[in-house]
Coordinates of C-alpha atoms and ligand atoms in Angstrom, one line a residue:
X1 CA -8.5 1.8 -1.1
X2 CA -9.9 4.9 -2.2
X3 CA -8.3 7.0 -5.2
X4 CA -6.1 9.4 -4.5
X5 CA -4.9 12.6 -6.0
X6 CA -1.7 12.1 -8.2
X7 CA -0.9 12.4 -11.5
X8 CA -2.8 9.8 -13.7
X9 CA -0.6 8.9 -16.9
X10 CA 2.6 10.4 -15.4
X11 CA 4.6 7.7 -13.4
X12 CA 6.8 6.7 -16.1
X13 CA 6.6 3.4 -17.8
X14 CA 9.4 2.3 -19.3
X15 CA 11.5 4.5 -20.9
X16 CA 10.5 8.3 -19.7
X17 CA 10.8 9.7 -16.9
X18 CA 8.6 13.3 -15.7
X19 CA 9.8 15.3 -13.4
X20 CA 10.2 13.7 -9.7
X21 CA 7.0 13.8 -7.4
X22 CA 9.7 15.1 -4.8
X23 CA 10.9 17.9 -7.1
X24 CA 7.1 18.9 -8.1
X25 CA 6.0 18.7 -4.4
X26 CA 8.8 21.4 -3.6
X27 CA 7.7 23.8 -6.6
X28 CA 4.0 22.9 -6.0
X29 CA 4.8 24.6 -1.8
X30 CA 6.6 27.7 -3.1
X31 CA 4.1 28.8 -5.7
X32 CA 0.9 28.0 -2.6
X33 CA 2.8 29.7 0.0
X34 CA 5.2 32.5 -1.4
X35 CA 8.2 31.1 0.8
X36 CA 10.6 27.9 1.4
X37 CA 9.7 24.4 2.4
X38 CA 12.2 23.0 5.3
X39 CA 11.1 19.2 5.1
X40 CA 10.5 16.8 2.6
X41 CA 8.4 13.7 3.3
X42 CA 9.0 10.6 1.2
X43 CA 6.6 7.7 1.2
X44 CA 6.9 4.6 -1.3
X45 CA 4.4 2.7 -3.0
X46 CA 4.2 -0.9 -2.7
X47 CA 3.4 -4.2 -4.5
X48 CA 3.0 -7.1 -3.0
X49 CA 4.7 -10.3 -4.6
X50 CA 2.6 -13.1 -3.1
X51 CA 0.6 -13.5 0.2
X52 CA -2.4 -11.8 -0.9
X53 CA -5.7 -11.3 1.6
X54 CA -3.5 -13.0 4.2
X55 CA -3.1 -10.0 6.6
X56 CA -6.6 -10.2 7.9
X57 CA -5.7 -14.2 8.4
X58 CA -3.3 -13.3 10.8
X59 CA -1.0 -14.8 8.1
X60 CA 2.5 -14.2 5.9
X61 CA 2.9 -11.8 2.9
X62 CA 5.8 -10.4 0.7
X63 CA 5.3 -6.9 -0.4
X64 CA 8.1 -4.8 -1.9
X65 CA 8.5 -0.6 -1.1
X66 CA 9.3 0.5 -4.7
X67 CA 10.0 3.4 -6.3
X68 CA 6.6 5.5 -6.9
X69 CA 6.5 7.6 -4.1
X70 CA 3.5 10.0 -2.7
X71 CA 6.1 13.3 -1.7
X72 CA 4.9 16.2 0.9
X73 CA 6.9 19.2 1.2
X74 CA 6.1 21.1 4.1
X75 CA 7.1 23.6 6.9
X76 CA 5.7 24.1 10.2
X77 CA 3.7 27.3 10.7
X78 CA 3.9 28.2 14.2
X79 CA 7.5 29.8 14.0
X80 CA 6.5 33.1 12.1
X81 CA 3.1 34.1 14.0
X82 CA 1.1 35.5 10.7
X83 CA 2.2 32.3 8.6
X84 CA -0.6 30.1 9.5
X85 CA -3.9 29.2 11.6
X86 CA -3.9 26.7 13.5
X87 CA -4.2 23.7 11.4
X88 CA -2.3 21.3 8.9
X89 CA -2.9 22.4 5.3
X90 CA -2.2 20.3 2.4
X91 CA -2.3 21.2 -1.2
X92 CA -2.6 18.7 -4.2
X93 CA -1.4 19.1 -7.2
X94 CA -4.1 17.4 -8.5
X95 CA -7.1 19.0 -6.6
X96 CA -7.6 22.3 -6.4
X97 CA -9.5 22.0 -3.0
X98 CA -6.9 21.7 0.2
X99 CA -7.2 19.0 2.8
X100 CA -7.4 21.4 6.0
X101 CA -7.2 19.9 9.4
X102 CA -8.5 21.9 12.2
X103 CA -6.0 21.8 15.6
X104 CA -7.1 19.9 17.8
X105 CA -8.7 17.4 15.3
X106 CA -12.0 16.1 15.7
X107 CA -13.3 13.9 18.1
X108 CA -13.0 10.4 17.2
X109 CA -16.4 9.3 17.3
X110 CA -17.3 12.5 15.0
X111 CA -19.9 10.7 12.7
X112 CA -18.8 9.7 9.3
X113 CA -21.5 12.5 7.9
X114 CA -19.2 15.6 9.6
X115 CA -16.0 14.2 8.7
X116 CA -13.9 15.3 5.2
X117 CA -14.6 13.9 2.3
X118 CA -12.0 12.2 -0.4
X119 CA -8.7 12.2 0.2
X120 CA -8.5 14.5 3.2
X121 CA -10.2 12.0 4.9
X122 CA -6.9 10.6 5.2
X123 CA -5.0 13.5 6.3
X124 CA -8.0 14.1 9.0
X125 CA -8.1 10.4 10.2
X126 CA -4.0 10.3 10.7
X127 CA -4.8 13.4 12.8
X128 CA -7.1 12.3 14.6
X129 CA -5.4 9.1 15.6
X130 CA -2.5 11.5 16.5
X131 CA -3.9 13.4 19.0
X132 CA -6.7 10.1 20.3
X133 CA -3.4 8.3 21.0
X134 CA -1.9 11.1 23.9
X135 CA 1.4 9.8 23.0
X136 CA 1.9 13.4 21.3
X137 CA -0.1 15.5 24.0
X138 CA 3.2 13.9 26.8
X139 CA 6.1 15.0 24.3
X140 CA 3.9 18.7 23.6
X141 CA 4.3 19.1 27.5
X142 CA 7.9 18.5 27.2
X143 CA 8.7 20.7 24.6
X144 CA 6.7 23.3 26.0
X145 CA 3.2 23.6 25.1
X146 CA 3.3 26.8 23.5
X147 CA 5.1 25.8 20.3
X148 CA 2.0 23.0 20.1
X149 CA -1.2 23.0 19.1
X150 CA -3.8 20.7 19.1
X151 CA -2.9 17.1 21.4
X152 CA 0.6 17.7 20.7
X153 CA 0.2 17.7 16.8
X154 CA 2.2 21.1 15.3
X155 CA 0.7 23.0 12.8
X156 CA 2.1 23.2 9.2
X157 CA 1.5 24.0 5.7
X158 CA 2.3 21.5 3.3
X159 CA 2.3 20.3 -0.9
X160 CA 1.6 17.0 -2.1
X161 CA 3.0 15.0 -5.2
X162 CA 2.7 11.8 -5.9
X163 CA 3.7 9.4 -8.8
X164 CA 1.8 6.4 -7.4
X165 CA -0.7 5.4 -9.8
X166 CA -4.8 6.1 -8.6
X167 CA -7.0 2.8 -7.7
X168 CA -4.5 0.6 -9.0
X169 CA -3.8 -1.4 -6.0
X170 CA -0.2 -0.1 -4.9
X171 CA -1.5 1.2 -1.8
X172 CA -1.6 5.0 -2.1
X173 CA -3.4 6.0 0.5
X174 CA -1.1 4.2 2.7
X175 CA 1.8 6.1 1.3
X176 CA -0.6 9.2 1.9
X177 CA -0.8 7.9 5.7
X178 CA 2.1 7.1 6.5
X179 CA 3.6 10.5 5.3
X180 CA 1.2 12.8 6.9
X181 CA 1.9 10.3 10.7
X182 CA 5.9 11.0 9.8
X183 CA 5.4 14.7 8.9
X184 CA 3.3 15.5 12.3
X185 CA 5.5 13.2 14.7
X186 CA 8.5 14.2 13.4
X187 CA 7.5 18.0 14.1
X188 CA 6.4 16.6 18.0
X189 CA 9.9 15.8 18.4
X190 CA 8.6 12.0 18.3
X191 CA 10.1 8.8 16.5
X192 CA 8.1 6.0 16.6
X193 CA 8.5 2.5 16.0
X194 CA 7.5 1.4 12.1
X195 CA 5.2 -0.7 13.3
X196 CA 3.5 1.9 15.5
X197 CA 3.0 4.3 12.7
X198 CA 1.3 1.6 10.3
X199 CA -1.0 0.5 12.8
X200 CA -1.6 3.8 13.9
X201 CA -2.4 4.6 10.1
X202 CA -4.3 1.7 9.9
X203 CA -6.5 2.7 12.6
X204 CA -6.9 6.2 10.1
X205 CA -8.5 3.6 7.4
X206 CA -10.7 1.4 9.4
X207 CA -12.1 3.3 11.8
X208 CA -11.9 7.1 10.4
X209 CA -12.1 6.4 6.6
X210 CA -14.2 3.2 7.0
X211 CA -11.9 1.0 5.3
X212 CA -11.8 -2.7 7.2
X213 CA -8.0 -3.3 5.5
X214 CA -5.3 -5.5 7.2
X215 CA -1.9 -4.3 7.7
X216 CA 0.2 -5.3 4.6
X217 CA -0.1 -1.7 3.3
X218 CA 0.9 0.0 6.0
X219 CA 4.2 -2.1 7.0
X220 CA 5.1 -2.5 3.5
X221 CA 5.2 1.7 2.9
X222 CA 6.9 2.4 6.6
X223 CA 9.1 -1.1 6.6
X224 CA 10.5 -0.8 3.1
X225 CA 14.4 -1.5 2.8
X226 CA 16.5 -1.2 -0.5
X227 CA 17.0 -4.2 -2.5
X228 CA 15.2 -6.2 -0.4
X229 CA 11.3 -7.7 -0.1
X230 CA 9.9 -7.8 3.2
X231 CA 8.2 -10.9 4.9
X232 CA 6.0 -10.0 7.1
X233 CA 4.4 -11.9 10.0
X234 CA 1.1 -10.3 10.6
X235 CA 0.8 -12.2 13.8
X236 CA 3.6 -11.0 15.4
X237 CA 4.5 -8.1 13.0
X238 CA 7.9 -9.0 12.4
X239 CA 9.3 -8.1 9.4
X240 CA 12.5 -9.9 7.9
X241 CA 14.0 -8.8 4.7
X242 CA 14.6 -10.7 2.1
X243 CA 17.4 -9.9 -0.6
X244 CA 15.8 -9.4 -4.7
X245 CA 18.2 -11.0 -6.7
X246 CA 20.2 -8.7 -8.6
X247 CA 19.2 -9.9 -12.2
X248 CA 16.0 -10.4 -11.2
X249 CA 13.2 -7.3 -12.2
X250 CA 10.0 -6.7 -10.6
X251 CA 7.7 -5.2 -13.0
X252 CA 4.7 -3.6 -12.2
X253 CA 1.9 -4.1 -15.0
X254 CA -1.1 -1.8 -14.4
X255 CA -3.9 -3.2 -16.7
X256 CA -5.8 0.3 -16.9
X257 CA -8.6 -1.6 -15.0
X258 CA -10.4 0.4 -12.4
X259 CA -13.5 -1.4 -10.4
X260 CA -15.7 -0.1 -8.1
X261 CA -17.5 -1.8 -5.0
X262 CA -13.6 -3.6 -4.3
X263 CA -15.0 -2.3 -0.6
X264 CA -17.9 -4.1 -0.2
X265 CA -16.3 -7.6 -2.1
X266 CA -13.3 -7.5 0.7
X267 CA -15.4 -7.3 3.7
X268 CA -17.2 -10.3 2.3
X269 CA -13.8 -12.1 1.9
X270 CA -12.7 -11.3 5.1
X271 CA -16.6 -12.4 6.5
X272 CA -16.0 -15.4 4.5
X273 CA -12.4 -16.4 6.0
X274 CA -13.6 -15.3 9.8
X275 CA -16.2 -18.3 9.1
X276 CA -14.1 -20.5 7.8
X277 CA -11.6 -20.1 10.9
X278 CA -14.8 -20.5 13.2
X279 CA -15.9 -23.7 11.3
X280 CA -12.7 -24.8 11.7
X281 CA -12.5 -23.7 15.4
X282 CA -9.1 -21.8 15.1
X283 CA -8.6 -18.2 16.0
X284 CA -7.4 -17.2 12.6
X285 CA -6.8 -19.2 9.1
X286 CA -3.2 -18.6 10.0
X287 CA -3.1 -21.4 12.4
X288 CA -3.8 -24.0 10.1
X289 CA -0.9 -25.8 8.0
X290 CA -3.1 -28.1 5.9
X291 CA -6.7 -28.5 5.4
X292 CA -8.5 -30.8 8.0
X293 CA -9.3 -34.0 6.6
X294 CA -13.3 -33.7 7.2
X295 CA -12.9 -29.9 6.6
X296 CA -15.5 -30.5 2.9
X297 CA -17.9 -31.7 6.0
X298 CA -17.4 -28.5 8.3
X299 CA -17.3 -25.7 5.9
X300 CA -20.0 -24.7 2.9
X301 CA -18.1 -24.9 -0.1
X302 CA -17.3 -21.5 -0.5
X303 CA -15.3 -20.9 3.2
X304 CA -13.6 -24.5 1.8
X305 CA -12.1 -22.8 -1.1
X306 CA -11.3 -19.3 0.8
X307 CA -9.9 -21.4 3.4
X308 CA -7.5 -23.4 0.6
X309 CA -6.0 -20.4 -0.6
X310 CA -5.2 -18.7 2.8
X311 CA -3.3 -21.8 3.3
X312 CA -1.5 -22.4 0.3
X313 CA -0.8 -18.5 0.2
X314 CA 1.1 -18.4 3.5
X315 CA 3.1 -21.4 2.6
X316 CA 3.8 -19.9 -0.7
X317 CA 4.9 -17.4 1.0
X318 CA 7.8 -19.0 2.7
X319 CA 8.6 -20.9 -0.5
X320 CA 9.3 -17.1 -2.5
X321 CA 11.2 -16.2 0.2
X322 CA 13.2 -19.2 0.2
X323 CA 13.6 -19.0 -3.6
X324 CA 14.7 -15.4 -3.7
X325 CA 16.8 -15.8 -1.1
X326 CA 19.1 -18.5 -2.6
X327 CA 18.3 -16.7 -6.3
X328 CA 16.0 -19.1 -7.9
X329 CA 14.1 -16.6 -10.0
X330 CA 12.0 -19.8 -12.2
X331 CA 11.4 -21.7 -8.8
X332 CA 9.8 -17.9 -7.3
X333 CA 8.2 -17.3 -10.3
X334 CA 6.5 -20.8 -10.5
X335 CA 5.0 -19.6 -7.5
X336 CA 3.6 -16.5 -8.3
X337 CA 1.7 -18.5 -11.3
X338 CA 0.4 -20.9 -8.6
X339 CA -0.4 -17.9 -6.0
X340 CA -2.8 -17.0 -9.3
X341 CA -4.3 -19.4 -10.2
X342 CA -5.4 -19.8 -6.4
X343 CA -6.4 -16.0 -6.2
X344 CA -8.7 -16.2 -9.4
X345 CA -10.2 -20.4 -8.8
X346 CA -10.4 -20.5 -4.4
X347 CA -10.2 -17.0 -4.1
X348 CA -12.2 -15.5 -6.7
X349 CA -10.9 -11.9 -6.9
X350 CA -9.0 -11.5 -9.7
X351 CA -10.3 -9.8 -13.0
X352 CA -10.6 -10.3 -16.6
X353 CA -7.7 -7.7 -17.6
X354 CA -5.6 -9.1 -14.3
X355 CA -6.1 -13.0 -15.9
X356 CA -4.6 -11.5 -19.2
X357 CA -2.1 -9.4 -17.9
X358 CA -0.8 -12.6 -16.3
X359 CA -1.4 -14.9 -19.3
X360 CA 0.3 -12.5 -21.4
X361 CA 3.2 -11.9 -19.2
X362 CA 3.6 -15.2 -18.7
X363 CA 4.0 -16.1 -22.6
X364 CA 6.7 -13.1 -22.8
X365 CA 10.3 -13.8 -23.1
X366 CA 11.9 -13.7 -19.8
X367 CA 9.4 -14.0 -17.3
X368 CA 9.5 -16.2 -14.4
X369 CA 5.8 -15.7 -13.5
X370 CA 3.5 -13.0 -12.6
X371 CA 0.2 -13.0 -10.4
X372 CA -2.1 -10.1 -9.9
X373 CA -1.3 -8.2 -6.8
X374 CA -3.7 -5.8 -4.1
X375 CA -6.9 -6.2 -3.6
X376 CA -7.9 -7.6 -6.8
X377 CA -10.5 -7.4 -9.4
X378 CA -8.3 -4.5 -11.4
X379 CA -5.7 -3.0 -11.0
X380 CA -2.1 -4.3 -11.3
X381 CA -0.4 -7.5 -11.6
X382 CA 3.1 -8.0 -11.2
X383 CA 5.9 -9.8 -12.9
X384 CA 9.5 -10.9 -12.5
X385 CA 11.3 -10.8 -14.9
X386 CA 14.7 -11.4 -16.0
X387 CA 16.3 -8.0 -16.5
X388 CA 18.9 -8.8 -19.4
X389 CA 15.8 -9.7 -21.5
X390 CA 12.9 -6.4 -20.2
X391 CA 13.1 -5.2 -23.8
X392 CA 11.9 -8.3 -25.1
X393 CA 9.4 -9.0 -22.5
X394 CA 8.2 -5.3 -23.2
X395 CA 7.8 -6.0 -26.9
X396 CA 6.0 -9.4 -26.3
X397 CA 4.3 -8.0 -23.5
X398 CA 2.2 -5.2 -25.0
X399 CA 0.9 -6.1 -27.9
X400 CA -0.3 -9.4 -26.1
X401 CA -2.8 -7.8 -23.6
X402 CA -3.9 -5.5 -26.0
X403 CA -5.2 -8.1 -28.2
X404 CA -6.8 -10.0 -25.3
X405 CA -7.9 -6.5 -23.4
X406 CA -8.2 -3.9 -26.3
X407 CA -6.4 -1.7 -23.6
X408 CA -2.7 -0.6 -22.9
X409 CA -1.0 -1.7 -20.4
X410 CA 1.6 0.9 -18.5
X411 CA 5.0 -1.3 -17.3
X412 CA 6.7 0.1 -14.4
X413 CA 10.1 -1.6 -13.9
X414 CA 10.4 -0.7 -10.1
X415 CA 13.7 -0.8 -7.5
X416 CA 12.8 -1.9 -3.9
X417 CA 13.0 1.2 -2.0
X418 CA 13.0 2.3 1.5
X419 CA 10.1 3.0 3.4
X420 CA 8.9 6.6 4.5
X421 CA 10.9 9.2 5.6
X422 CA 11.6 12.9 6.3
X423 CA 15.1 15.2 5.7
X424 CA 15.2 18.3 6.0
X425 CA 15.8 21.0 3.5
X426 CA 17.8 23.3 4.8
Ligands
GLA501 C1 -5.7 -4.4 0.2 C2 -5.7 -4.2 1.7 C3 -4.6 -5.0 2.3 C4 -4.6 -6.5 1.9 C5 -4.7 -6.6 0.4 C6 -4.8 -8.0 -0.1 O1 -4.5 -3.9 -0.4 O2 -5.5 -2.8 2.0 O3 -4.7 -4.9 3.8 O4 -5.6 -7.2 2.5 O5 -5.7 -5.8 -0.1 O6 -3.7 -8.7 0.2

């Protein structure tokens, strides 16, 4: 949940379009390292269209992969002796200071005092994870140990670009994750499952960043399929796709709203649900399909109202699914109003600009509904919309939230996209 390094202002709203994160994170290699990168990493954003703080309940969501995407060009060092050190190097396009990952990583239990700071924290964590799992330290063996380095993990060189907007909620250090864990197992020869890599990256965030997130990020960037939302069961960690109408637009409205202490606020909701499902003596919020009659008498009003919303949000989250699938936009987008108004009254984590992003998206010509999405308090909110009618809703849209907010509002219209992944270059 931490910024990361992109380019503020650049991912396109409506209308223009800069020069692909994938095309810059090619240039942004050639001019660092004076040669050719042979792989290109490719990992998507994502918004999540209803089943919000449900992950950590064991529960449902929705997200969508869409088109933002963090890039990493890259090349391993290890084939021309003099090339590298060994480590994985990263430049940013936005930082001039590298994220440099020694080989073999850290210890796990390094304190949080000796590990990087900012966002090659995540580069080191995803490392570190790497080489604490062993998997990669069996398949160095096997491809001989003296191409390897470092519990298996190769070493490379790489460039980073990324049109995923900073602290807005659409999960770019998962993307950052999830690129870096497919860039170093692709290199080991390995292919692991999607849902190995995102817990493996979530394991970066919560134990090696300090991050206590669920899943949802993680599956969402590695799971993501074209055209399609993904349900997720965070139980079992199924995911089933689910078809976006084709008249139907997801637009991503990022209020300009940055908070700080989000950390702190989520570890108190997720301290607040644990209770409730304690109170209510079931392992998880997830395995409840209606409020318990006498459950005002068990639970101190604010668990009550924590544990309403959980509820309500997983079964909304069937409902969406249901609705896009049969290509009810109004019925879907009545039920991102009601996912809402249960995120800012039971849940309490929505935000002054994310209320009027909604309220104002909600008045425009051809929406369906809109909710805010992520974390909450700032950030984005997301609307579908119908797309025959996006320059109307864009028109409406604007001027509305800046009269409530004083601020502008950047619209991304965004495709569902797949999740990450590496080709080669040449
Ligand atoms: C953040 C977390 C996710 C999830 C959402 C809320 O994005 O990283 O794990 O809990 O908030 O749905």
């Amino acid at each position: 949940m931490t910024p990361l390094p992109g380019r503020p202002g650049s991912a396109a709203g409506l209308g223009e379009r800069a020069v692909p994160a994938a095309v810059r994170a090619v240039r942004a290699f050639v001019a660092a390292y004076g040669r050719e990168p042979t792989l290109l990493v490719r990992s998507p954003a994502r918004v999540n269209l209803i089943g919000e703080h449900t992950d950590y309940n064991d529960g449902l969501c929705l997200p969508v992969a869409i088109d933002r995407e963090l890039c990493i060009a890259l090349r391993r060092t290890d084939d021309v002796p003099t090339a590298g050190d060994a480590t994985l190097r990263l430049v940013s396009e936005q930082d001039p200071a590298p994220a440099v990952v020694g080989l073999p990583p850290p210890a796990a239990d390094t304190p949080p005092p000796a590990r990087a700071t900012g966002w090659a924290r995540y580069v080191q964590g995803v490392a570190v994870q790497l080489a604490a799992t062993g998997e990669l330290a069996a398949i160095g063996e096997l491809a001989g140990a003296g191409q390897l380095a470092g519990a298996g993990l190769v070493p490379w060189q790489g460039a980073l670009a990324s049109d995923i907007p900073l602290g807005a909620g659409l999960s770019s250090s998962a993307a950052l994750e999830l690129a870096v864990a497919v860039a170093c197992t692709h290199l080991a020869g390995s292919v692991p499952a999607p849902t190995e890599l995102a817990r493996l990256a979530q394991r970066a965030e919560n134990t090696w960043v300090g991050a206590a997130t669920g899943l949802l990020d993680q599956l969402a960037c590695v799971g993501g399929i074209a055209g399609h939302a993904l349900r997720i069961d965070c139980r079992t960690l199924t995911i089933t796709p689910v078809p976006l109408p084709a008249g139907l637009a997801v637009v991503v409205i990022d209020t300009g709203s940055r908070r700080e202490l989000v950390t702190s606020a989520y570890a108190d909701r997720r301290a607040e649900c644990e209770r409730a499902a304690r109170a209510l003596a079931v392992p998880a919020l997830r395995d409840l399909e209606a409020l318990p009659a006498d459950a005002a008498s068990r639970l101190d009003p604010v668990a009550l109202r924590r544990a309403r919303f959980v509820i309500a949000e997983n079964a909304r989250v069937d409902a969406v699914a249901e609705a896009l699938a049969r290509g009810d936009a109004e019925a879907a987008g009545r039920l991102l109003l009601a996912g809402h108004r249960g995120i800012r009254d039971d849940f309490e984590v929505s935000g002054p600009e994310l209320d009027a992003a909604v309220a104002a998206a909600q008045a425009a010509p051809g929406c369906f509904g809109a909710r805010m999405t992520g974390g909450g308090f700032a950030g984005c909110a997301v609307a579908l919309v119908d797309r025959t009618r996006l320059d109307a809703f864009t028109a409406a849209f604007e001027p509305a939230y800046s009269a409530r907010t004083g601020r502008e509002a950047v619209l991304h219209v965004c495709s569902a996209v797949a999740g990450t992944s590496v080709t080669a270059l040449r």
